Coordinates of C-alpha atoms in Angstrom, one line a residue:
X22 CA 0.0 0.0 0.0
X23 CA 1.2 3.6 -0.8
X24 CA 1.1 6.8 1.4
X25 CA -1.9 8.0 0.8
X26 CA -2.5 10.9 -1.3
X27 CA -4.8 13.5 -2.7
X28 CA -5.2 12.8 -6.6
X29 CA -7.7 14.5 -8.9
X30 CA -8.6 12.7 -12.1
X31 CA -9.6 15.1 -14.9
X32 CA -12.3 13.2 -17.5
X33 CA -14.8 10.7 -16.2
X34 CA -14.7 8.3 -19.6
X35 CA -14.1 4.9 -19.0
X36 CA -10.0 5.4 -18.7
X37 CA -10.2 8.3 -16.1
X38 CA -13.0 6.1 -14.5
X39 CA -11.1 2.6 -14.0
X40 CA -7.8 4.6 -13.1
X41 CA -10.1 6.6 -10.2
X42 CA -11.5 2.8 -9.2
X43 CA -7.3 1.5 -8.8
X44 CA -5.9 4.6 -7.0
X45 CA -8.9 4.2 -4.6
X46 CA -8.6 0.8 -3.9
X47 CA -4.6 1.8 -3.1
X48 CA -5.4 3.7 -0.4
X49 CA -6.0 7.5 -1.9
X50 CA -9.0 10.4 -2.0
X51 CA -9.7 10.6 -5.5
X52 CA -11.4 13.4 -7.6
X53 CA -12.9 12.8 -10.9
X54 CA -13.4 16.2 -12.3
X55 CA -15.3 16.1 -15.4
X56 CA -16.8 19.5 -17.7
X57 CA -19.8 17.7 -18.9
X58 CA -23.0 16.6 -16.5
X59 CA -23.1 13.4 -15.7
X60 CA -23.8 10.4 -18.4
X61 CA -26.1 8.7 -16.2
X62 CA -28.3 11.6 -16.4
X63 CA -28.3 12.4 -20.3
X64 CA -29.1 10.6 -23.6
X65 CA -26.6 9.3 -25.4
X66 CA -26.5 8.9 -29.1
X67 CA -25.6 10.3 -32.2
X68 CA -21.8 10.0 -31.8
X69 CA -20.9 6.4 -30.5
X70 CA -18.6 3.6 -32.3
X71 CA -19.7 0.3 -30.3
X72 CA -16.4 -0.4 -27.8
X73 CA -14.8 -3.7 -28.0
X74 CA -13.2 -5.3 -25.3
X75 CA -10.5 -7.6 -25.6
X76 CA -7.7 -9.1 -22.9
X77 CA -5.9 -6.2 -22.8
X78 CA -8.7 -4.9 -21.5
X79 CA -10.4 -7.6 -19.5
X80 CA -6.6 -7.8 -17.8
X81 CA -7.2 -4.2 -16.4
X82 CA -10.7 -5.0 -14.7
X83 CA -9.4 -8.6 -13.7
X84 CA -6.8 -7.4 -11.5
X85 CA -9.5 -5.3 -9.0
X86 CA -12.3 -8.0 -9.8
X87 CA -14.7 -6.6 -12.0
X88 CA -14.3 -9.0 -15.0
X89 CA -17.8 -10.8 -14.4
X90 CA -19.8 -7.4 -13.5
X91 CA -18.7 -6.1 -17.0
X92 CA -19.2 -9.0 -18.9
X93 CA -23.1 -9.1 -18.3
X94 CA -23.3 -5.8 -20.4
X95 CA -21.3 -7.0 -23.2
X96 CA -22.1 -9.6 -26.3
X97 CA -19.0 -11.7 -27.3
X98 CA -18.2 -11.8 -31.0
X99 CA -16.0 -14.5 -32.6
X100 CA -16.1 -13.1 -36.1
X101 CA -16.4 -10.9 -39.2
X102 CA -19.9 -11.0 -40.9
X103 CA -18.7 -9.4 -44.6
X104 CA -21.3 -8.6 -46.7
X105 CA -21.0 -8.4 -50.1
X106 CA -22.2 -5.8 -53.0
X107 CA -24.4 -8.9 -54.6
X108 CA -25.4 -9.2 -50.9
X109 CA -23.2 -12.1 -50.8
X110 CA -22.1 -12.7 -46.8
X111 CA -19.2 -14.6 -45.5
X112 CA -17.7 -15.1 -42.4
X113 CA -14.3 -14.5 -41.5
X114 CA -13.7 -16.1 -37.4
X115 CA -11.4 -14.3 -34.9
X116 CA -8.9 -16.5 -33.5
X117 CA -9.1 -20.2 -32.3
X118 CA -12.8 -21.6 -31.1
X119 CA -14.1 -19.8 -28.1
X120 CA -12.0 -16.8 -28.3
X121 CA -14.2 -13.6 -28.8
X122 CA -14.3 -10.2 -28.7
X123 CA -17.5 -8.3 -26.7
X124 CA -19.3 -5.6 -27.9
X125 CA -20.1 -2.9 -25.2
X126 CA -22.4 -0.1 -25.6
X127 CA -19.9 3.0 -25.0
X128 CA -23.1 4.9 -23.0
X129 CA -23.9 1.3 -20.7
X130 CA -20.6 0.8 -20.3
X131 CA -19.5 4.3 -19.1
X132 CA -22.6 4.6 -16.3
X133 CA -21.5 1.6 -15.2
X134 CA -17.9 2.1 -14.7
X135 CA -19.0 5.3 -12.9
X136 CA -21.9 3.7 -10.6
X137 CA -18.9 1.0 -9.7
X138 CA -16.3 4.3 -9.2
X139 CA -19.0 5.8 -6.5
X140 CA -19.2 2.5 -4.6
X141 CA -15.8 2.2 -4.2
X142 CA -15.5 5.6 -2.8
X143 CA -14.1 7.7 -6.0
X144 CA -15.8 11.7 -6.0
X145 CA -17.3 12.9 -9.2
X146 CA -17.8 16.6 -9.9
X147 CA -19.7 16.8 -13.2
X148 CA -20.1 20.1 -15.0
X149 CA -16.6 21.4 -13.8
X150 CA -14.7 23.1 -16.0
X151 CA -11.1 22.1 -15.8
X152 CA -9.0 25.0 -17.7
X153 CA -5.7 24.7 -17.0
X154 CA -3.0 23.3 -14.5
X155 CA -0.1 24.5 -12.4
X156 CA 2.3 21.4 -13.4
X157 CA 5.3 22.5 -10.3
X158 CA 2.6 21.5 -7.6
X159 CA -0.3 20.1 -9.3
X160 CA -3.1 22.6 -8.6
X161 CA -6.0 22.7 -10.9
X162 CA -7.4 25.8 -12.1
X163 CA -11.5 25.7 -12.5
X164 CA -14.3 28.1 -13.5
X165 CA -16.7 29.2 -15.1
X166 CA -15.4 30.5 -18.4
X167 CA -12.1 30.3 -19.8
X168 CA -11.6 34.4 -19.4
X169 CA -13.7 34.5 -16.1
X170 CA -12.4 33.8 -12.7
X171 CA -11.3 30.8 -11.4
X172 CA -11.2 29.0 -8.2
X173 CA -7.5 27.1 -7.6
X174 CA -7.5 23.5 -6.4
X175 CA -4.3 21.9 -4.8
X176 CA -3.4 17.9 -5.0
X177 CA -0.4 16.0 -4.8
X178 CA -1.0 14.2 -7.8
X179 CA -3.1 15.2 -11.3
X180 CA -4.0 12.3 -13.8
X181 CA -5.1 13.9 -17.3
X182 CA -7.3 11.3 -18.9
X183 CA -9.8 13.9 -20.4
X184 CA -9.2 12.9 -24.0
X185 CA -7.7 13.7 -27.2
X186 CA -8.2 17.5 -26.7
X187 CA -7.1 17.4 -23.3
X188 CA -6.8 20.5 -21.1
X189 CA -3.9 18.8 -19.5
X190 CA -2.0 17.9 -22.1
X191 CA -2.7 21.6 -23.7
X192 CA -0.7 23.2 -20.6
X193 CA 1.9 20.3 -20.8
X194 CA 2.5 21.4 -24.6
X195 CA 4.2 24.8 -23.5
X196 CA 6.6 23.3 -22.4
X197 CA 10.2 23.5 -24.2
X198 CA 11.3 19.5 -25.8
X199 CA 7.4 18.6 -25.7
X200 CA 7.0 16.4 -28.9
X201 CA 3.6 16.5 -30.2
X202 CA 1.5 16.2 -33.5
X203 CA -2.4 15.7 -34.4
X204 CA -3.4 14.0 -37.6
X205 CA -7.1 13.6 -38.6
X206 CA -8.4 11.4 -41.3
X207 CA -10.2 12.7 -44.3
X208 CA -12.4 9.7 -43.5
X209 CA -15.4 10.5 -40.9
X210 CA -18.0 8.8 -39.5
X211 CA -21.5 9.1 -38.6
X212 CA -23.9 7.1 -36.5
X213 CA -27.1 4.4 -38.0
X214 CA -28.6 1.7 -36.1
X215 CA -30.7 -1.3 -36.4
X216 CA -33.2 -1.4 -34.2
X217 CA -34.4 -4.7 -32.7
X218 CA -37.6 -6.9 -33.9
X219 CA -40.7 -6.0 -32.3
X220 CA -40.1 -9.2 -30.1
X221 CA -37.2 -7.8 -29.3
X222 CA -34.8 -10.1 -31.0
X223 CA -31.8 -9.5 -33.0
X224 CA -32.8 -8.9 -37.2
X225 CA -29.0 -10.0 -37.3
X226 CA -26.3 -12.5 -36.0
X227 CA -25.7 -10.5 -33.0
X228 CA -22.2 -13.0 -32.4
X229 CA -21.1 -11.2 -35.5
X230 CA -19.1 -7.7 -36.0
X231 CA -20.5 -6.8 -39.5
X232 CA -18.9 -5.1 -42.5
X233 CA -20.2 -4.1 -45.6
X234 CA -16.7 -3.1 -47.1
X235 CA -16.9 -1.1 -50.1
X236 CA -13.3 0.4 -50.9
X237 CA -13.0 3.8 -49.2
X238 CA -16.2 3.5 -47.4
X239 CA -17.8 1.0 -45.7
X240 CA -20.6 0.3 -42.9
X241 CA -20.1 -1.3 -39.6
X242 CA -22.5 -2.8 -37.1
X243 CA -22.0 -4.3 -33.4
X244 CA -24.8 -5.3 -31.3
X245 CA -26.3 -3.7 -28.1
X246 CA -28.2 -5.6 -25.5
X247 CA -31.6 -4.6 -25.9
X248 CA -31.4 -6.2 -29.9
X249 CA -30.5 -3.2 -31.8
X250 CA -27.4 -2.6 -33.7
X251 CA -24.8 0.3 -33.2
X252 CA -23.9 1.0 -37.2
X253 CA -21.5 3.4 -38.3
X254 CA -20.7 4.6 -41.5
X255 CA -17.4 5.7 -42.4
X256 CA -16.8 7.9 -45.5
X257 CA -14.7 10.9 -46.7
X258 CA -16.3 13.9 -46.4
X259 CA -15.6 15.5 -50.1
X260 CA -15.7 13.6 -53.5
X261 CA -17.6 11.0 -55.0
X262 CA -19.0 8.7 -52.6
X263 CA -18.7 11.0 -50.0
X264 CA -20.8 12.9 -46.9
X265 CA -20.7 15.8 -48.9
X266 CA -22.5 13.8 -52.0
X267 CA -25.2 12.4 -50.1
X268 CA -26.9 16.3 -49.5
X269 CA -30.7 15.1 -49.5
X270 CA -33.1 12.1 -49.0
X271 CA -33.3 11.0 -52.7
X272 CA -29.2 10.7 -53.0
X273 CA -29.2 8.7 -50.2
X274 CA -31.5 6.4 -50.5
X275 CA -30.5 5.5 -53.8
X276 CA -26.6 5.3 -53.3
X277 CA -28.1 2.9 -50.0
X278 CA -30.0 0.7 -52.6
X279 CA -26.6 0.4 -54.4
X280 CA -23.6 0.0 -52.3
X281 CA -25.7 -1.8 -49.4
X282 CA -28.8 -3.1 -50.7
X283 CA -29.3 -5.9 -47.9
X284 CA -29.6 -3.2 -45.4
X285 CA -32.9 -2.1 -46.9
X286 CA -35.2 -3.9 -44.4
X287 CA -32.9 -3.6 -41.3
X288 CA -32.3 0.2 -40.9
X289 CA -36.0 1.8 -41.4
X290 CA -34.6 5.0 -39.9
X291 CA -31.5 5.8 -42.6
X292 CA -33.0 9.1 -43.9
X293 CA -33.9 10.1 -40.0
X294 CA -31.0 8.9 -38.5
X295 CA -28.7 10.3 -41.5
X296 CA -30.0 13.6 -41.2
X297 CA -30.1 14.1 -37.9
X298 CA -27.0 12.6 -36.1
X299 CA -23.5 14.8 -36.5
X300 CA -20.7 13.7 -38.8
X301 CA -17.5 13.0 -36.6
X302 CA -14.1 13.3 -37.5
X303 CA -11.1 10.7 -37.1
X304 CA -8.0 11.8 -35.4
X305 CA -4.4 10.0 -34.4
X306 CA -3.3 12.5 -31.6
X307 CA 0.8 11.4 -30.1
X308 CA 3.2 13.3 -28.0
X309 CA 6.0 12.6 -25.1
X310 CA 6.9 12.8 -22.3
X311 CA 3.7 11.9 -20.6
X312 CA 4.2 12.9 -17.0
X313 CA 5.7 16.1 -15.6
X314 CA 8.6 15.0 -12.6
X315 CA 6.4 13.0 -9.8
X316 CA 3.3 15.3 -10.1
X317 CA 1.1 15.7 -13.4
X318 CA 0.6 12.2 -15.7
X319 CA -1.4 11.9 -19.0
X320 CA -2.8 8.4 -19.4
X321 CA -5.4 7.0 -22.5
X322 CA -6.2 9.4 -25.5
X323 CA -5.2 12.2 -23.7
X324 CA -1.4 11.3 -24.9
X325 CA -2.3 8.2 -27.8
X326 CA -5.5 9.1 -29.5
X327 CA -5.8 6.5 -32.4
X328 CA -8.6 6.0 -35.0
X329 CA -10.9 3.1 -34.6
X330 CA -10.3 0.2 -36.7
X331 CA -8.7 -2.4 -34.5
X332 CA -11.0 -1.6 -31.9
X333 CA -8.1 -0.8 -29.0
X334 CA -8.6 2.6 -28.2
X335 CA -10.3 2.0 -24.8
X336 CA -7.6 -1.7 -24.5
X337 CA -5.0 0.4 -25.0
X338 CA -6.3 2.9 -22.3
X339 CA -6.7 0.0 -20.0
X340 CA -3.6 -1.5 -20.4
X341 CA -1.6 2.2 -19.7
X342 CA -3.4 1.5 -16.1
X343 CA -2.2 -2.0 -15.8
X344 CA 1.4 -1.2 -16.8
X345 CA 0.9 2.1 -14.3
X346 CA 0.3 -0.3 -11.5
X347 CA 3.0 -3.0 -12.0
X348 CA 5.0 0.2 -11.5
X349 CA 3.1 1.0 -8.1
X350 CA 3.7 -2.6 -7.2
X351 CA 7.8 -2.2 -7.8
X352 CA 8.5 1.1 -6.8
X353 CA 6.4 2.2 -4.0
X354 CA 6.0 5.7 -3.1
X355 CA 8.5 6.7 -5.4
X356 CA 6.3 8.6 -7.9
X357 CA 9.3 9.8 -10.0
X358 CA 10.1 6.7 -11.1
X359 CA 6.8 5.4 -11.5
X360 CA 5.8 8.2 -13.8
X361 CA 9.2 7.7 -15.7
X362 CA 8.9 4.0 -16.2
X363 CA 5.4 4.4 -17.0
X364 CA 6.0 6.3 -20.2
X365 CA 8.7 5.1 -21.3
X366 CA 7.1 1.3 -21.5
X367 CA 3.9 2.2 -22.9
X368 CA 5.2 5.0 -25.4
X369 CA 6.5 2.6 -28.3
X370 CA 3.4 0.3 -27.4
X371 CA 1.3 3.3 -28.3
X372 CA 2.8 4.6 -31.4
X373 CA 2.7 1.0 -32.5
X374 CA -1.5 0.1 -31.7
X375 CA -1.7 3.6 -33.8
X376 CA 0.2 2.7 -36.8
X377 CA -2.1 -0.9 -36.5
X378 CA -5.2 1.3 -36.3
X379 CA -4.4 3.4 -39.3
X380 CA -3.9 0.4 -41.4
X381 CA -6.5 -2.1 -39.9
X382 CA -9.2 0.6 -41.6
X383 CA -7.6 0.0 -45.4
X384 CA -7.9 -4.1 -44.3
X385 CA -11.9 -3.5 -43.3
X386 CA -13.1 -1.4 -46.0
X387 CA -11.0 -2.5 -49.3
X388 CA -8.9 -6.5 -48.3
X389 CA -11.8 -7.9 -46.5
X390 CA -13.9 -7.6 -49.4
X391 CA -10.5 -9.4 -51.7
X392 CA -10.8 -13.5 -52.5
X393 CA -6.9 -13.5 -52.1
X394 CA -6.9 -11.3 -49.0
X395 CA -9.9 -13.7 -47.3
X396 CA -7.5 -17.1 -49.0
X397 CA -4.1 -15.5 -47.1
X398 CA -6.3 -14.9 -43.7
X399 CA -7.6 -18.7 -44.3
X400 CA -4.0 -20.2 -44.5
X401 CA -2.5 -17.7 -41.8
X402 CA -5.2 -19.9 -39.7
X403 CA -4.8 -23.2 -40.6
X404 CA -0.9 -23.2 -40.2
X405 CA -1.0 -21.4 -36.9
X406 CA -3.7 -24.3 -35.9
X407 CA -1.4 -26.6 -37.2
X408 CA 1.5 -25.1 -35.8
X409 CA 0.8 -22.9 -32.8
X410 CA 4.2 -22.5 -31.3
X411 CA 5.5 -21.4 -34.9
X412 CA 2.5 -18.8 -35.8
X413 CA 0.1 -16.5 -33.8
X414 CA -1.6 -13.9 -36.9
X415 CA -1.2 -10.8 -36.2
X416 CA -5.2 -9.9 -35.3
X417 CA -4.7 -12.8 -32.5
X418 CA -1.5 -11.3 -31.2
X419 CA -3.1 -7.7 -30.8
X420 CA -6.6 -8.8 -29.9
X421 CA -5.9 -12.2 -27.9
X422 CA -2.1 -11.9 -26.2
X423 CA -0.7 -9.5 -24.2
X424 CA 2.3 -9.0 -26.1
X425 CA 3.1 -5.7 -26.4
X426 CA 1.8 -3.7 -29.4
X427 CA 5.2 -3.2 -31.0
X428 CA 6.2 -6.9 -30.5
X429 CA 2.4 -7.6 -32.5
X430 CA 3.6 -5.1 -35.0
X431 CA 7.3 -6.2 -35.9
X432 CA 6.4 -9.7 -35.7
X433 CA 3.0 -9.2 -38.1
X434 CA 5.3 -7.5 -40.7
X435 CA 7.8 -10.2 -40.8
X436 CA 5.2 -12.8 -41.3
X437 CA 3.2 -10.7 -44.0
X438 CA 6.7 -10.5 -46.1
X439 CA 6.8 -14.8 -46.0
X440 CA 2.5 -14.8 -46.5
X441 CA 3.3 -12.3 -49.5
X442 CA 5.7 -15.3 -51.0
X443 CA 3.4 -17.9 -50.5
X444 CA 0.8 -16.5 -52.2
X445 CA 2.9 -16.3 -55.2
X446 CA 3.0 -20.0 -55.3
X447 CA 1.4 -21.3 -58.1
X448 CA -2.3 -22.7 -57.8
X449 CA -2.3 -21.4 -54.7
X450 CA -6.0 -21.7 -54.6
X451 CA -6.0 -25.1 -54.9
X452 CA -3.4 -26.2 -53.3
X453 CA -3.3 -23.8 -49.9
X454 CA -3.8 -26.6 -47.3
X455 CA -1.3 -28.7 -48.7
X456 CA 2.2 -30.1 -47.6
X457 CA 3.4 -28.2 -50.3
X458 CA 2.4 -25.0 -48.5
X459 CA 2.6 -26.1 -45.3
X460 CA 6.7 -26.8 -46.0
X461 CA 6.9 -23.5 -48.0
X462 CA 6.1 -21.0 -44.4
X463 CA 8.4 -23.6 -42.3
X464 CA 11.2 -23.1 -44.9
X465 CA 10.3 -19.3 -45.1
X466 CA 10.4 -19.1 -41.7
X467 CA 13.8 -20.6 -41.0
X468 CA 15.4 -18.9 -44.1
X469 CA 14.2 -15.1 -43.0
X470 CA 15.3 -15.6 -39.5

């Protein structure tokens, strides 16, 4: 057990949140200080991408017992559901037989988080606005306005996990050898959903993560409890085939009956929904250091925002507080070292789940929807069945291992040069699951070591 201290967390999202529930369970008073009312009080739609939680994740809640508590809000999912232009739909599974992903509404998952966070002791102070922060001595500056006055607030310690325009991170920019840079997608999304069958079940495979993949926009849909779907659609927002393109209920409906004609039945709402829910944007957000000597610390998207597509913002957030107390466990009260050791673990783990991220989207919306992309997944599976202690893909290594992200990512590259060879071989198509093949990647394997 540390000394106990007096820590304010700044952002009650689900990061902020679990890292309140661990420093209270530790020993210390703990502030959540968060500038919008509280989530349990408000509706909340229009701007959601279902969460998914994998082991990085369920690691996190394991360690302080809340594994089971979160899993009876969530619906595992073992596999892609692809659907196809012709309407065409094929299934692409996860990892090895009973490994899943679970889909988490972001809105049931957050009250929850929150209601746990109360019971354990943790303070919340909605509708605070947070503006700045004295980094020396970690006092936090609130008010009303930015230009008005402002009301100082003194702790020993300051966590910034208030996202990726953080106040925290703002004031930690000014400072001289702060790295940092913001890069946002020409790709946005916006927010659809299925709703449920008037007997409340599911109109599709709710086990399923579906895709309707369509080059440089595509459709995605997870499930929520209550039998409805979470869908986003991702597009650019200028050119052909864009948000800008689709300006009124005729376009829309049309380029719908096109691109994704089996959705036709399951979304009643698209021109409703379409019009009325905001377009959101797509940012990668890194900078370093993290942490300011033993007093201020960023910690989830407040220092690694990353777009969407493998589904690890929030794991990777969770795993930043695992890592953060292995530290605690080894170093005690010294908070210097902690902080230091913190960053400089996760850092390269971060910069790697982004650079995943950013290509995972050009895999969803353009490979998933190639023969020879779905035939290279298909052998990538059947050797690493075969051979499991010579071949983990890459999805399994990010999504189902806790090997760090940069591991996942020089590892994945290596075996995608030896996968780009065997695909070369002739009649692969025929001959995939042969010896042939099978003595081709062992070969490959030994040769590129």
């Amino acid at each position: 057990m540390q000394t106990p201290q007096k820590i304010a967390v700044v952002g009650s999202g689900l990061v902020g949140t679990l890292l309140a529930i661990y420093l209270k369970k530790l020993g210390h008073t703990v502030h959540v200080f968060d500038r919008s009312p509280d989530i349990r009080t408000v509706e909340f739609s229009g701007r959601s991408i279902n969460l998914v939680m994998s082991n990085r994740g369920w690691k996190a809640l394991d360690d302080i017992g809340l594994t089971e508590e979160i899993k009876k809000i969530g619906i595992p999912v073992d596999k892609r559901a692809i659907h196809l232009q012709d309407s065409k739909l094929t299934y692409q599974y996860y990892g090895k037989e009973g490994e899943a992903i679970y889909s988490l509404s972001r809105g049931v998952l957050n009250r929850k988080m929150i209601d746990l966070a109360e019971a354990e002791g943790v303070e919340f102070f909605f509708e605070h606005r947070i503006w700045d922060v004295t980094l020396s001595d970690a006092t936090l500056h609130i008010g009303e306005t930015e230009r008005g006055e402002w009301t100082d607030l003194k702790y020993d310690k300051v966590f910034g996990a208030d996202g990726a325009f953080s106040r925290i991170r703002h004031r930690m920019q000014r400072q001289s050898m702060f790295d940092y840079s913001q890069k946002f997608l020409s790709v946005g999304y916006k927010e659809l959903h299925i709703p449920a069958n008037p007997d409340g079940t599911y109109k599709i495979d709710k086990n399923s993560l579906h895709i309707w993949p369509r080059g440089n926009f595509m459709l995605m849909g997870l499930a929520n409890l209550d039998g409805s779907f979470t869908c986003t659609l991702f597009m650019p927002f200028e050119g052909k085939n864009s948000f800008e393109s689709l300006h009124d209920e005729k376009t829309l409906v049309d380029f719908f009956a096109k691109y994704f004609p089996d959705t036709k039945e399951v979304i009643p709402d698209l021109v409703e929904d379409f019009f009325k829910n905001p377009k959101s944007y797509l940012v990668t957000m890194q900078c370093y250091p993290w942490t300011f000597n033993d007093k201020v610390a960023l910690i989830g998207d407040s220092c690694h925002a990353i777009v969407p597509f493998y589904g690890h913002g929030m794991n990777a957030g969770f795993e930043d507080i695992t890592v953060l107390n292995e530290m605690i466990s080894k170093y005690g009260d010294d908070w210097e070292t902690i902080f230091e050791e913190y960053q400089k673990s996760r850092k390269p783990n971060a910069d790697a789940i982004a650079e995943l991220s950013y290509r995972n989207f050009m895999e969803m919306s353009a490979k998933t929807a190639d023969e020879k992309f779905l035939l290279q997944k298909k052998i990538e599976k059947w050797f690493s069945d075969k051979h499991p202690d010579k071949w983990m893909p890459l999805y399994s290594r990010v999504t189902f291992s806790l090997q760090p992200y940069s591991e996942a990512l020089a590892i994945g590259d290596f075996q995608n040069k030896i996968m780009e060879e065997v695909m070369q071989m002739e009649n692969i198509e025929t001959i995939w699951d042969s010896l042939e093949v099978e003595e081709k990647i062992i070969q490959l394997l030994q040769s590129k070591r």
